Amino acid sequence: MAVVSQAPGELGDAEIVAVSLRTPEAFGELFRRHAPRLHAYVRRRLGPVLADDLVSEAFATAFRQRGRFDGRAEFGAWLWGIASNLIAKHHRHETRMYRAFARTGVDPAEDGVAERAGDRAAAAALGPELAKALASLSAQERDAVLLLAWAEMSYGEIAAALGLPLGTVKAKIHRARTKLRKALPQEENDG
């Protein structure tokens, strides 16, 4: 078995995908590497209830389609593309969630555990306005800006994940930021 001769941590993602075609259990290393970051992003997008299911579904799809992975993009970008497509299927639910947040001020994606206190306080202050602004964006604008903000992906990673040209991603993020700035109250700066 190829994975035994080389520790999984020593192999690149594309190599692990290739090994997993002969030794399916090797694919577990890709889950270990990518699931936490993907889960955190999906949880912010769809809430904790759907995050586990969607991440599982994304990895199951990637596993089933691993023979199609050609290595032109990084495995992570390919996986995020799969997840983005699954999120698109939940788009109507997501839009309803943001509209409810805008009406009530209660974030349905918040599970009560603050990962970063400052971010939570800022989000709480802007919650309904931010939710309304996010709901007003097109699906692709929202996907691009949230992949940048919540998943901390680069423009190139976002382009690969969404299957869009880099220039298109930059334009969508620029438009989304412009719309969000107009919709959200401006902070006062003293210095």
Backbone as JSON, one array per atom type, in Angstrom:
{
  "sequence": "MAVVSQAPGELGDAEIVAVSLRTPEAFGELFRRHAPRLHAYVRRRLGPVLADDLVSEAFATAFRQRGRFDGRAEFGAWLWGIASNLIAKHHRHETRMYRAFARTGVDPAEDGVAERAGDRAAAAALGPELAKALASLSAQERDAVLLLAWAEMSYGEIAAALGLPLGTVKAKIHRARTKLRKALPQEENDG",
  "N": [[0.85, -1.18, 0.0], [0.66, 2.16, -0.92], [0.39, 4.4, 0.76], [1.3, 3.54, 3.22], [4.06, 3.27, 2.84], [4.88, 5.85, 2.7], [4.33, 8.47, 4.9], [1.05, 9.77, 5.37], [0.97, 12.55, 5.83], [3.17, 13.41, 4.46], [2.58, 13.3, 1.81], [1.25, 15.09, -0.98], [-1.94, 16.67, -1.62], [-2.99, 15.98, -4.19], [-1.55, 13.67, -4.71], [-2.52, 12.01, -2.73], [-5.17, 11.75, -3.55], [-4.75, 10.29, -5.9], [-3.6, 7.92, -4.82], [-5.79, 7.08, -3.36], [-7.47, 6.03, -5.23], [-6.65, 3.45, -5.57], [-6.45, 2.63, -2.94], [-8.88, 3.16, -1.05], [-9.23, 4.05, 1.66], [-7.23, 5.89, 2.09], [-8.19, 8.35, 1.41], [-9.23, 9.46, 3.66], [-7.28, 11.05, 4.87], [-7.44, 13.42, 3.44], [-9.87, 14.36, 4.29], [-9.22, 14.83, 6.99], [-7.42, 16.94, 6.66], [-8.87, 19.0, 5.37], [-11.54, 19.22, 6.28], [-12.09, 20.66, 8.79], [-11.78, 23.47, 8.2], [-13.5, 23.77, 6.01], [-15.91, 23.01, 7.22], [-16.23, 25.06, 9.14], [-16.67, 27.27, 7.5], [-19.0, 26.49, 6.05], [-20.76, 26.21, 8.17], [-21.06, 28.86, 8.96], [-22.35, 29.81, 6.71], [-24.72, 28.25, 6.37], [-25.62, 27.47, 8.84], [-25.37, 25.56, 11.92], [-26.82, 23.16, 11.93], [-27.14, 22.27, 9.28], [-24.5, 22.2, 8.47], [-22.87, 19.92, 9.18], [-24.09, 17.91, 7.64], [-23.84, 18.96, 5.02], [-21.04, 19.19, 4.69], [-20.32, 16.52, 4.95], [-21.68, 15.54, 2.73], [-20.32, 16.93, 0.71], [-17.73, 15.82, 0.9], [-18.36, 13.14, 0.4], [-19.26, 13.34, -2.22], [-16.91, 14.29, -3.43], [-15.3, 12.05, -2.97], [-16.64, 10.06, -4.45], [-16.31, 11.16, -6.97], [-13.58, 11.28, -7.31], [-11.97, 10.17, -9.26], [-12.27, 11.87, -11.36], [-10.83, 14.07, -10.66], [-8.38, 16.13, -11.8], [-6.11, 17.48, -11.1], [-5.52, 20.02, -12.07], [-6.41, 22.2, -10.65], [-5.94, 23.04, -7.2], [-6.61, 20.5, -4.77], [-8.12, 21.4, -2.58], [-9.4, 23.69, -3.61], [-10.96, 22.47, -5.56], [-12.6, 20.87, -3.94], [-13.89, 22.92, -2.48], [-15.31, 24.02, -4.54], [-17.15, 21.97, -5.07], [-18.51, 22.04, -2.63], [-19.52, 24.65, -2.75], [-21.32, 24.4, -4.86], [-23.15, 22.69, -3.66], [-24.02, 24.34, -1.62], [-25.31, 26.24, -3.15], [-27.57, 24.83, -3.83], [-28.92, 25.01, -1.52], [-29.59, 27.6, -1.46], [-32.07, 29.02, -1.43], [-33.02, 28.45, 1.13], [-30.96, 29.67, 2.59], [-31.3, 32.39, 1.88], [-33.84, 32.86, 2.99], [-33.08, 32.52, 5.66], [-31.34, 34.72, 6.1], [-33.15, 36.81, 5.68], [-34.92, 36.39, 7.79], [-33.2, 36.87, 9.92], [-32.69, 39.55, 9.47], [-35.21, 40.62, 10.03], [-35.67, 39.85, 12.71], [-33.33, 40.1, 14.21], [-32.07, 38.0, 15.4], [-29.57, 35.73, 15.04], [-29.76, 32.92, 13.15], [-27.71, 31.18, 12.52], [-25.93, 31.2, 14.55], [-24.41, 29.43, 17.12], [-24.11, 29.91, 19.77], [-21.57, 29.8, 20.81], [-18.87, 31.78, 20.95], [-16.42, 32.3, 18.61], [-14.62, 34.32, 18.21], [-14.54, 36.97, 20.26], [-14.61, 39.74, 19.68], [-15.37, 39.8, 16.97], [-17.89, 38.69, 17.24], [-19.22, 40.58, 18.79], [-19.17, 42.8, 17.08], [-20.61, 41.74, 14.94], [-23.04, 41.3, 16.19], [-23.85, 43.89, 16.68], [-24.23, 44.84, 14.11], [-25.87, 42.94, 13.08], [-28.81, 42.56, 12.06], [-28.8, 44.5, 9.99], [-26.57, 43.71, 8.48], [-27.35, 41.13, 7.72], [-29.59, 41.73, 6.12], [-28.32, 43.19, 4.12], [-26.61, 41.22, 3.06], [-28.52, 39.42, 2.09], [-29.48, 40.91, 0.0], [-27.58, 40.75, -1.97], [-26.48, 39.23, -5.08], [-26.47, 35.67, -5.66], [-23.93, 34.75, -6.53], [-22.3, 36.96, -5.92], [-22.6, 37.02, -3.14], [-21.59, 34.46, -2.48], [-18.88, 34.79, -3.31], [-17.93, 36.99, -1.73], [-18.34, 36.01, 0.85], [-16.76, 33.71, 0.86], [-14.31, 34.96, 0.78], [-14.37, 36.52, 3.17], [-15.29, 34.84, 5.34], [-14.25, 32.26, 4.89], [-11.7, 32.88, 4.43], [-10.33, 32.75, 2.0], [-8.15, 33.13, -0.84], [-8.3, 35.35, -3.7], [-7.71, 33.87, -5.98], [-8.2, 31.24, -5.09], [-10.92, 31.44, -4.6], [-11.86, 31.91, -7.18], [-11.21, 29.45, -8.38], [-12.76, 27.72, -6.79], [-15.37, 28.56, -7.34], [-15.46, 28.27, -10.03], [-15.02, 30.4, -11.77], [-13.63, 33.06, -13.8], [-10.68, 34.8, -12.67], [-10.76, 37.65, -12.85], [-13.52, 38.09, -12.95], [-14.29, 37.23, -10.42], [-12.96, 39.14, -8.84], [-14.33, 41.43, -9.66], [-16.96, 40.82, -8.82], [-16.61, 40.69, -6.05], [-15.8, 43.3, -5.56], [-18.14, 44.7, -6.33], [-19.93, 43.61, -4.47], [-18.8, 44.47, -2.04], [-19.09, 47.23, -2.36], [-21.9, 47.48, -2.4], [-22.43, 46.5, 0.18], [-21.12, 48.4, 1.79], [-22.7, 50.65, 1.26], [-25.09, 49.82, 2.35], [-24.61, 49.39, 5.03], [-24.09, 50.95, 8.25], [-21.64, 53.53, 8.66], [-18.5, 53.39, 10.37], [-17.33, 55.52, 12.98], [-14.31, 57.28, 12.91], [-11.76, 58.34, 14.97], [-9.16, 58.98, 14.53]],
  "CA": [[0.0, 0.0, 0.0], [1.53, 3.32, -1.11], [0.3, 5.34, 1.87], [2.11, 3.01, 4.31], [5.47, 3.54, 2.56], [5.08, 7.28, 2.93], [3.32, 8.97, 5.82], [0.07, 10.61, 4.66], [1.33, 13.96, 5.96], [4.24, 13.71, 3.51], [2.02, 13.32, 0.46], [0.4, 16.22, -1.35], [-3.35, 16.31, -1.8], [-3.2, 15.3, -5.47], [-0.99, 12.33, -4.57], [-3.45, 11.23, -1.91], [-6.32, 11.42, -4.4], [-4.31, 9.2, -6.78], [-3.46, 6.71, -4.01], [-7.12, 6.65, -2.9], [-8.12, 5.26, -6.3], [-6.29, 2.05, -5.31], [-6.61, 2.39, -1.52], [-9.88, 4.17, -0.71], [-9.11, 4.62, 3.0], [-6.27, 7.0, 2.06], [-8.95, 9.58, 1.25], [-9.48, 9.99, 4.99], [-6.31, 12.1, 5.16], [-7.96, 14.66, 2.85], [-10.91, 14.82, 5.21], [-8.54, 15.37, 8.15], [-6.78, 18.2, 6.29], [-9.75, 20.05, 4.84], [-12.88, 19.28, 6.89], [-12.35, 21.72, 9.78], [-11.93, 24.78, 7.55], [-14.73, 23.72, 5.22], [-17.03, 22.98, 8.15], [-16.4, 26.39, 9.73], [-17.26, 28.13, 6.47], [-20.38, 26.07, 5.76], [-21.56, 26.53, 9.36], [-21.4, 30.3, 8.89], [-23.27, 30.04, 5.6], [-26.0, 27.55, 6.43], [-25.97, 27.14, 10.21], [-24.75, 24.33, 12.43], [-27.62, 21.97, 11.64], [-26.86, 21.82, 7.92], [-23.06, 22.14, 8.19], [-22.37, 18.54, 9.21], [-24.62, 17.19, 6.48], [-23.29, 19.46, 3.77], [-19.62, 18.82, 4.62], [-20.31, 15.08, 4.66], [-22.11, 15.38, 1.35], [-19.24, 17.42, -0.14], [-16.66, 14.82, 0.88], [-18.87, 11.95, -0.27], [-19.24, 13.65, -3.65], [-15.5, 14.31, -3.84], [-14.81, 10.67, -2.97], [-17.24, 9.37, -5.61], [-15.82, 11.76, -8.22], [-12.14, 11.48, -7.23], [-11.38, 9.77, -10.53], [-12.36, 13.03, -12.25], [-9.9, 15.12, -10.21], [-7.27, 16.12, -12.76], [-4.95, 18.17, -10.55], [-5.31, 21.37, -12.63], [-6.61, 23.09, -9.51], [-5.63, 22.39, -5.93], [-7.72, 19.69, -4.28], [-8.96, 22.24, -1.73], [-10.27, 24.52, -4.46], [-11.93, 21.55, -6.19], [-13.54, 20.53, -2.89], [-14.71, 24.1, -2.19], [-16.24, 24.13, -5.66], [-18.22, 21.02, -4.81], [-19.3, 22.57, -1.51], [-20.25, 25.84, -3.23], [-22.46, 23.91, -5.63], [-24.15, 22.18, -2.7], [-24.6, 25.51, -0.95], [-26.24, 26.85, -4.1], [-28.82, 24.08, -3.72], [-29.57, 25.48, -0.29], [-29.65, 29.06, -1.57], [-33.36, 29.56, -0.98], [-33.02, 28.37, 2.59], [-30.03, 30.69, 3.07], [-31.93, 33.7, 1.71], [-34.86, 32.95, 4.03], [-32.4, 32.67, 6.93], [-30.88, 36.11, 6.22], [-34.32, 37.69, 5.82], [-35.41, 36.23, 9.16], [-32.22, 37.56, 10.77], [-32.91, 40.99, 9.28], [-36.46, 40.98, 10.71], [-35.7, 39.57, 14.14], [-32.07, 40.39, 14.89], [-31.56, 36.77, 15.98], [-28.8, 35.01, 14.03], [-30.05, 31.5, 13.22], [-26.49, 30.4, 12.31], [-25.09, 31.3, 15.75], [-24.65, 28.3, 18.01], [-23.93, 30.33, 21.15], [-20.16, 29.76, 21.19], [-18.16, 32.83, 20.2], [-15.06, 31.96, 18.25], [-13.85, 35.54, 18.47], [-15.47, 37.86, 20.95], [-14.71, 41.01, 18.96], [-16.18, 39.58, 15.77], [-19.28, 38.46, 17.65], [-19.79, 41.85, 19.23], [-19.39, 43.61, 15.88], [-21.7, 41.13, 14.17], [-24.3, 41.53, 16.91], [-24.24, 45.29, 16.49], [-24.65, 45.02, 12.72], [-26.6, 41.74, 12.67], [-29.93, 42.67, 11.13], [-28.43, 45.27, 8.79], [-25.67, 42.87, 7.7], [-28.15, 40.05, 7.12], [-30.39, 42.32, 5.04], [-27.39, 43.53, 3.03], [-26.17, 39.96, 2.43], [-29.66, 38.88, 1.35], [-29.7, 41.71, -1.21], [-26.56, 40.43, -2.98], [-26.75, 38.07, -5.92], [-25.89, 34.46, -5.09], [-22.49, 34.7, -6.81], [-21.64, 38.02, -5.14], [-22.6, 36.57, -1.75], [-20.62, 33.36, -2.4], [-17.51, 35.3, -3.44], [-17.54, 37.83, -0.59], [-18.29, 35.19, 2.06], [-15.56, 32.88, 0.77], [-13.2, 35.85, 1.13], [-14.45, 36.98, 4.56], [-15.47, 33.79, 6.34], [-13.37, 31.12, 4.64], [-10.36, 33.46, 4.31], [-9.72, 32.25, 0.77], [-7.58, 34.13, -1.74], [-9.1, 35.56, -4.91], [-7.46, 32.73, -6.87], [-8.92, 30.08, -4.54], [-12.35, 31.68, -4.82], [-12.1, 31.7, -8.62], [-11.19, 28.0, -8.63], [-13.89, 27.09, -6.1], [-16.64, 28.92, -8.0], [-15.36, 28.01, -11.46], [-15.14, 31.68, -12.46], [-12.34, 33.71, -14.06], [-10.2, 35.64, -11.57], [-11.28, 39.01, -13.02], [-14.94, 38.08, -12.6], [-14.35, 37.16, -8.95], [-12.57, 40.46, -8.31], [-15.43, 42.36, -9.93], [-18.1, 40.48, -7.96], [-16.28, 41.1, -4.67], [-15.84, 44.76, -5.53], [-19.56, 45.11, -6.33], [-20.53, 43.21, -3.2], [-18.31, 45.38, -1.0], [-19.72, 48.54, -2.59], [-23.29, 47.36, -1.93], [-22.44, 46.34, 1.63], [-20.77, 49.7, 2.38], [-23.86, 51.54, 1.16], [-26.19, 49.31, 3.18], [-24.24, 49.33, 6.45], [-23.67, 52.24, 8.84], [-20.2, 53.76, 8.66], [-17.88, 53.58, 11.68], [-16.68, 56.81, 13.23], [-12.9, 57.18, 13.19], [-11.23, 59.51, 15.66], [-7.77, 59.26, 14.25]],
  "C": [[0.89, 1.23, 0.0], [1.53, 4.26, 0.08], [1.16, 4.87, 3.04], [3.58, 3.33, 4.09], [5.83, 5.0, 2.76], [3.98, 7.75, 3.85], [2.35, 9.87, 5.09], [0.41, 12.1, 4.72], [2.42, 14.38, 4.99], [3.75, 13.81, 2.08], [1.22, 14.6, 0.24], [-1.01, 15.73, -1.58], [-3.59, 15.53, -3.09], [-2.66, 13.87, -5.42], [-1.93, 11.44, -3.75], [-4.67, 10.85, -2.72], [-5.94, 10.24, -5.3], [-4.19, 7.89, -6.02], [-4.83, 6.18, -3.63], [-7.88, 5.89, -3.99], [-7.83, 3.77, -6.13], [-6.58, 1.65, -3.86], [-7.58, 3.43, -0.97], [-9.72, 4.81, 0.66], [-8.1, 5.76, 3.08], [-6.98, 8.35, 1.96], [-9.26, 10.24, 2.59], [-8.51, 11.1, 5.38], [-6.77, 13.44, 4.59], [-9.07, 15.23, 3.73], [-10.25, 15.48, 6.42], [-7.96, 16.75, 7.85], [-7.78, 19.32, 6.02], [-11.09, 20.22, 5.56], [-13.05, 20.41, 7.9], [-12.59, 23.09, 9.16], [-13.23, 24.84, 6.74], [-15.95, 23.75, 6.13], [-17.29, 24.36, 8.75], [-17.07, 27.33, 8.74], [-18.73, 27.77, 6.24], [-21.28, 26.38, 6.95], [-21.97, 27.99, 9.36], [-22.42, 30.57, 7.79], [-24.65, 29.47, 5.84], [-26.44, 27.19, 7.85], [-25.43, 25.79, 10.61], [-25.53, 23.06, 12.08], [-27.29, 21.41, 10.26], [-25.37, 21.6, 7.66], [-22.54, 20.72, 8.17], [-22.81, 17.77, 7.98], [-23.98, 17.64, 5.19], [-21.81, 19.1, 3.63], [-19.5, 17.33, 4.3], [-20.67, 14.83, 3.2], [-21.02, 15.84, 0.38], [-18.11, 16.39, -0.24], [-17.12, 13.53, 0.2], [-18.86, 12.15, -1.78], [-17.81, 13.65, -4.17], [-14.94, 12.89, -3.92], [-15.33, 9.92, -4.2], [-16.64, 9.87, -6.92], [-14.3, 11.91, -8.25], [-11.4, 11.06, -8.5], [-11.39, 10.9, -11.56], [-11.39, 14.14, -11.88], [-8.65, 15.04, -11.08], [-6.03, 16.88, -12.28], [-4.68, 19.55, -11.14], [-5.48, 22.42, -11.55], [-6.16, 22.32, -8.26], [-6.85, 21.59, -5.48], [-8.67, 20.53, -3.44], [-9.91, 23.1, -2.53], [-11.34, 23.66, -5.12], [-13.02, 21.18, -5.18], [-14.46, 21.7, -2.56], [-15.7, 24.35, -3.31], [-17.44, 23.2, -5.49], [-19.13, 21.56, -3.7], [-20.11, 23.79, -1.93], [-21.46, 25.44, -4.05], [-23.55, 23.37, -4.71], [-24.81, 23.33, -1.95], [-25.61, 26.19, -1.86], [-27.6, 26.14, -4.06], [-29.62, 24.52, -2.5], [-29.8, 26.99, -0.31], [-30.98, 29.63, -1.07], [-33.47, 29.51, 0.53], [-32.13, 29.47, 3.18], [-30.66, 32.08, 2.98], [-33.02, 33.9, 2.75], [-34.23, 33.17, 5.4], [-31.95, 34.12, 7.13], [-32.06, 37.07, 6.38], [-34.91, 37.59, 7.21], [-34.49, 36.96, 10.14], [-32.44, 39.07, 10.68], [-34.17, 41.46, 10.02], [-36.35, 40.89, 12.22], [-34.46, 39.99, 14.91], [-31.47, 39.17, 15.56], [-30.88, 35.97, 14.88], [-29.06, 33.52, 14.13], [-28.82, 30.62, 13.02], [-25.6, 30.4, 13.55], [-25.42, 30.15, 16.69], [-24.38, 28.64, 19.47], [-22.48, 30.32, 21.61], [-19.41, 30.77, 20.33], [-16.74, 32.37, 19.91], [-14.14, 33.14, 18.5], [-14.8, 36.57, 19.03], [-15.66, 39.17, 20.21], [-15.57, 40.89, 17.72], [-17.65, 39.4, 16.14], [-19.95, 39.76, 18.06], [-20.1, 42.74, 18.03], [-20.55, 43.06, 15.06], [-23.03, 41.36, 14.85], [-24.79, 42.94, 16.7], [-24.79, 45.52, 15.09], [-25.6, 43.93, 12.23], [-27.72, 41.92, 11.67], [-29.58, 43.42, 9.85], [-27.53, 44.44, 7.87], [-26.44, 41.76, 7.0], [-28.97, 40.56, 5.95], [-29.51, 42.64, 3.85], [-26.92, 42.28, 2.31], [-27.3, 39.35, 1.6], [-29.9, 39.64, 0.05], [-28.68, 41.42, -2.31], [-27.02, 39.28, -3.86], [-26.06, 36.87, -5.29], [-24.38, 34.41, -5.32], [-21.73, 35.78, -6.06], [-21.52, 37.58, -3.69], [-21.58, 35.43, -1.57], [-19.19, 33.9, -2.39], [-17.09, 36.09, -2.2], [-17.48, 37.01, 0.7], [-17.13, 34.2, 2.04], [-14.33, 33.69, 1.15], [-13.21, 36.14, 2.64], [-14.48, 35.83, 5.57], [-14.54, 32.61, 6.14], [-11.92, 31.56, 4.49], [-9.61, 32.9, 3.11], [-9.15, 33.42, -0.03], [-8.51, 34.29, -2.94], [-8.94, 34.37, -5.86], [-8.19, 31.48, -6.4], [-10.41, 30.22, -4.77], [-12.7, 31.42, -6.28], [-12.16, 30.2, -8.93], [-12.41, 27.32, -8.01], [-15.21, 27.35, -6.81], [-16.62, 28.65, -9.5], [-15.53, 29.27, -12.29], [-13.75, 32.23, -12.76], [-11.97, 34.64, -12.9], [-10.75, 37.05, -11.66], [-12.75, 39.12, -12.64], [-15.11, 38.05, -11.09], [-14.01, 38.51, -8.34], [-13.69, 41.47, -8.5], [-16.62, 42.09, -9.02], [-17.84, 40.9, -6.52], [-16.31, 42.61, -4.55], [-17.28, 45.27, -5.48], [-20.22, 44.78, -5.0], [-20.08, 44.15, -2.09], [-18.95, 46.76, -1.13], [-21.16, 48.52, -2.07], [-23.35, 47.26, -0.41], [-22.09, 47.65, 2.33], [-21.96, 50.65, 2.37], [-24.97, 51.12, 2.12], [-25.89, 49.36, 4.67], [-23.84, 50.69, 6.97], [-22.15, 52.33, 8.87], [-19.7, 53.94, 10.08], [-17.29, 54.97, 11.77], [-15.22, 56.56, 13.55], [-12.42, 58.45, 13.81], [-9.8, 59.83, 15.26], [-7.39, 58.87, 12.93]]
}
